Amino acid sequence: MANKTMLAAMPDELTAIVNSGYAIWANDEVDAALRARFDSRRIPVVGVRHVRVWGLQVDDERELPGLERTQMEDDEIWEVNLEAKDGSRFEVESRLLKPAPAE
């Protein structure tokens, strides 16, 4: 599912999810209709993807001469591909998940 280089770059909690192969929701922030599509005890993990969202830089010399640069930082996102009860797959942000307890 994940190569050694990718595993080394992952946050520890995501590595635990990948190694176990199962996840559960970290909290109740996820919409109930989406959560209902998945097993309530162990959600199968079928893949992981690392996404980098590039930041934004805006230059506007009209407003602040000499201090015209505004910048937003890049964001690193780990997407986890989950398998629903009906076999369909959904990508969700890893921060919404935690490792499932061992059976």
Coordinates of N, CA and C in Angstrom, one line a residue:
M1 N 0.8 -1.2 0.0 CA 0.0 0.0 0.0 C 0.9 1.3 0.0
A2 N 1.9 1.3 0.8 CA 2.8 2.5 0.9 C 4.2 2.0 0.9
N3 N 5.1 2.8 0.1 CA 6.5 2.4 0.1 C 7.2 2.9 1.3
K4 N 8.5 2.5 1.5 CA 9.2 2.8 2.7 C 9.5 4.3 2.8
T5 N 9.7 5.0 1.7 CA 9.9 6.4 1.7 C 8.7 7.2 2.2
M6 N 7.5 6.7 1.7 CA 6.3 7.4 2.1 C 6.0 7.1 3.6
L7 N 6.2 5.9 4.0 CA 6.0 5.5 5.4 C 6.9 6.4 6.3
A8 N 8.1 6.7 5.9 CA 9.0 7.5 6.8 C 8.5 8.9 6.9
A9 N 7.8 9.4 5.9 CA 7.4 10.8 5.9 C 6.0 11.0 6.6
M10 N 5.3 9.9 6.8 CA 4.0 10.0 7.4 C 4.0 10.3 8.9
P11 N 3.0 11.0 9.4 CA 2.8 11.2 10.8 C 2.6 9.9 11.5
D12 N 3.1 9.7 12.7 CA 3.0 8.5 13.4 C 1.6 7.8 13.5
E13 N 0.6 8.6 13.7 CA -0.7 8.1 13.8 C -1.2 7.5 12.5
L14 N -0.8 8.2 11.4 CA -1.1 7.6 10.0 C -0.4 6.4 9.7
T15 N 0.9 6.3 10.2 CA 1.7 5.1 10.0 C 1.0 3.9 10.7
A16 N 0.4 4.1 11.9 CA -0.3 3.1 12.6 C -1.5 2.7 11.9
I17 N -2.2 3.6 11.3 CA -3.4 3.2 10.5 C -3.0 2.3 9.3
V18 N -1.9 2.7 8.6 CA -1.5 2.0 7.4 C -1.0 0.6 7.8
N19 N -0.3 0.5 8.9 CA 0.2 -0.8 9.4 C -0.9 -1.7 9.8
S20 N -1.9 -1.2 10.4 CA -3.0 -2.1 10.8 C -4.0 -2.4 9.7
G21 N -4.1 -1.5 8.7 CA -5.0 -1.7 7.6 C -6.4 -1.3 7.9
Y22 N -6.6 -0.7 9.1 CA -8.0 -0.3 9.4 C -8.0 1.0 10.2
A23 N -9.1 1.8 10.1 CA -9.2 3.0 10.7 C -10.6 3.2 11.3
I24 N -10.8 4.1 12.2 CA -12.1 4.5 12.7 C -12.1 6.1 12.7
W25 N -13.3 6.6 12.8 CA -13.4 8.1 12.9 C -12.8 8.6 14.2
A26 N -12.0 9.7 14.1 CA -11.4 10.3 15.2 C -12.4 11.0 16.1
N27 N -13.4 11.6 15.5 CA -14.4 12.3 16.3 C -15.7 12.3 15.5
D28 N -16.7 13.1 16.0 CA -18.0 13.1 15.4 C -18.2 14.2 14.4
E29 N -17.1 14.9 14.0 CA -17.2 16.0 13.0 C -17.6 15.5 11.7
V30 N -17.4 14.3 11.3 CA -17.7 13.8 10.0 C -19.2 13.6 9.9
D31 N -19.8 14.0 8.8 CA -21.3 13.9 8.6 C -21.8 12.5 8.9
A32 N -22.9 12.4 9.6 CA -23.5 11.1 9.9 C -23.8 10.3 8.7
A33 N -24.3 10.9 7.7 CA -24.6 10.2 6.4 C -23.4 9.5 5.8
L34 N -22.3 10.2 5.9 CA -21.0 9.6 5.3 C -20.5 8.5 6.3
R35 N -20.6 8.7 7.6 CA -20.1 7.7 8.5 C -21.0 6.4 8.4
A36 N -22.2 6.6 8.1 CA -23.1 5.4 8.0 C -22.8 4.5 6.8
R37 N -22.0 5.0 5.9 CA -21.6 4.1 4.7 C -20.5 3.1 5.1
F38 N -19.9 3.3 6.3 CA -18.7 2.5 6.7 C -19.0 1.7 7.9
D39 N -18.2 0.6 8.1 CA -18.3 -0.2 9.3 C -18.1 0.7 10.5
S40 N -18.8 0.5 11.6 CA -18.7 1.4 12.8 C -17.5 1.0 13.7
R41 N -16.9 -0.2 13.5 CA -15.8 -0.7 14.3 C -14.4 -0.7 13.6
R42 N -14.4 -1.0 12.3 CA -13.2 -1.1 11.6 C -13.4 -0.8 10.1
I43 N -12.8 0.3 9.6 CA -13.0 0.7 8.2 C -11.7 0.3 7.5
P44 N -11.9 -0.6 6.5 CA -10.7 -1.0 5.7 C -10.0 0.2 5.0
V45 N -8.7 0.2 5.1 CA -7.9 1.2 4.4 C -7.3 0.6 3.2
V46 N -7.5 1.2 2.0 CA -7.0 0.6 0.7 C -6.0 1.4 0.1
G47 N -5.6 2.6 0.6 CA -4.6 3.4 0.0 C -4.3 4.7 0.8
V48 N -3.2 5.3 0.5 CA -2.8 6.6 1.1 C -2.2 7.4 0.0
R49 N -2.5 8.7 0.1 CA -1.9 9.6 -0.9 C -1.5 10.9 -0.2
H50 N -0.3 11.4 -0.5 CA 0.3 12.6 0.0 C 0.0 13.7 -1.0
V51 N -0.6 14.8 -0.5 CA -1.0 15.9 -1.3 C -0.4 17.2 -0.7
R52 N 0.2 18.0 -1.6 CA 0.8 19.3 -1.1 C 0.0 20.4 -1.8
V53 N -0.7 21.2 -1.0 CA -1.4 22.3 -1.5 C -0.5 23.5 -1.4
W54 N -0.2 24.0 -2.6 CA 0.8 25.1 -2.7 C 0.2 26.4 -2.1
G55 N 1.0 27.2 -1.4 CA 0.5 28.4 -0.7 C 0.3 29.5 -1.8
L56 N -0.1 30.6 -1.3 CA -0.4 31.7 -2.2 C 0.4 32.9 -1.9
Q57 N 0.9 33.6 -2.9 CA 1.6 34.8 -2.7 C 1.0 35.9 -3.5
V58 N 0.7 37.1 -2.9 CA 0.1 38.2 -3.5 C 1.0 39.4 -3.4
D59 N 1.3 40.0 -4.5 CA 2.1 41.3 -4.5 C 1.2 42.4 -4.8
D60 N 1.1 43.4 -4.0 CA 0.3 44.6 -4.2 C 1.0 45.8 -3.7
E61 N 1.7 46.5 -4.6 CA 2.5 47.6 -4.2 C 1.7 48.9 -4.0
R62 N 0.4 48.9 -4.5 CA -0.4 50.0 -4.4 C -0.8 50.3 -2.9
E63 N -1.0 49.2 -2.2 CA -1.5 49.3 -0.8 C -0.4 49.6 0.2
L64 N 0.7 48.9 0.1 CA 1.8 49.1 1.1 C 3.1 49.1 0.4
P65 N 3.5 50.2 -0.2 CA 4.8 50.3 -0.9 C 6.0 49.8 0.0
G66 N 6.7 48.9 -0.6 CA 7.8 48.3 0.2 C 7.4 47.1 1.1
L67 N 6.2 47.0 1.4 CA 5.7 45.9 2.2 C 4.6 45.2 1.5
E68 N 4.8 44.9 0.2 CA 3.7 44.5 -0.7 C 3.5 43.0 -0.7
R69 N 4.3 42.2 -0.1 CA 4.1 40.7 -0.2 C 3.3 40.1 0.9
T70 N 2.3 39.4 0.5 CA 1.5 38.6 1.4 C 1.6 37.1 1.0
Q71 N 1.8 36.3 2.0 CA 2.1 34.9 1.6 C 1.3 34.0 2.6
M72 N 0.7 32.9 2.0 CA 0.1 31.8 2.8 C 1.0 30.6 2.7
E73 N 1.2 29.9 3.7 CA 2.1 28.7 3.7 C 1.5 27.6 3.0
D74 N 2.4 26.7 2.5 CA 1.9 25.4 1.9 C 1.2 24.6 2.9
D75 N 0.4 23.7 2.5 CA -0.3 22.8 3.4 C 0.0 21.3 3.0
E76 N 0.4 20.5 3.9 CA 0.6 19.1 3.6 C -0.6 18.3 4.1
I77 N -1.2 17.6 3.1 CA -2.4 16.8 3.4 C -2.1 15.3 3.1
W78 N -2.6 14.5 4.0 CA -2.5 13.0 3.7 C -3.9 12.5 3.5
E79 N -4.2 12.0 2.4 CA -5.6 11.5 2.1 C -5.5 10.0 2.2
V80 N -6.6 9.4 2.9 CA -6.7 8.0 3.1 C -7.9 7.5 2.3
N81 N -7.6 6.4 1.5 CA -8.7 5.9 0.7 C -9.3 4.7 1.5
L82 N -10.6 4.9 1.8 CA -11.4 4.0 2.7 C -12.4 3.2 1.8
E83 N -12.6 2.0 2.2 CA -13.6 1.1 1.5 C -14.9 1.1 2.4
A84 N -16.0 1.5 1.7 CA -17.3 1.5 2.4 C -17.9 0.1 2.4
K85 N -19.0 -0.1 3.2 CA -19.6 -1.4 3.3 C -20.1 -1.9 1.9
D86 N -20.5 -1.1 1.0 CA -20.9 -1.5 -0.3 C -19.8 -1.7 -1.3
G87 N -18.6 -1.5 -0.9 CA -17.4 -1.7 -1.8 C -16.9 -0.5 -2.4
S88 N -17.7 0.6 -2.3 CA -17.2 1.9 -2.9 C -16.1 2.5 -2.1
R89 N -15.3 3.4 -2.7 CA -14.2 3.9 -2.0 C -14.3 5.4 -1.9
F90 N -13.8 6.0 -0.8 CA -13.8 7.4 -0.5 C -12.5 7.8 0.0
E91 N -12.0 9.0 -0.5 CA -10.8 9.6 0.0 C -11.2 10.6 1.1
V92 N -10.6 10.5 2.3 CA -10.8 11.4 3.4 C -9.5 11.9 3.9
E93 N -9.5 13.1 4.5 CA -8.3 13.6 5.1 C -7.9 12.8 6.4
S94 N -6.6 12.5 6.5 CA -6.2 11.6 7.6 C -6.5 12.2 9.0
R95 N -6.6 13.5 9.1 CA -6.9 14.1 10.4 C -8.2 13.7 11.0
L96 N -9.1 13.2 10.1 CA -10.4 12.7 10.5 C -10.4 11.3 11.0
L97 N -9.3 10.6 11.0 CA -9.2 9.2 11.3 C -8.2 8.9 12.4
K98 N -8.4 7.8 13.0 CA -7.4 7.3 14.0 C -7.3 5.7 13.8
P99 N -6.3 5.1 14.3 CA -6.2 3.6 14.1 C -7.3 2.9 14.7
A100 N -7.8 1.9 14.1 CA -8.9 1.1 14.7 C -8.2 0.1 15.7
P101 N -9.0 -0.1 16.8 CA -8.4 -1.1 17.8 C -8.3 -2.5 17.2
A102 N -7.3 -3.2 17.7 CA -7.1 -4.6 17.2 C -8.2 -5.5 17.7
E103 N -8.6 -6.4 16.8 CA -9.6 -7.4 17.2 C -9.1 -8.6 17.9

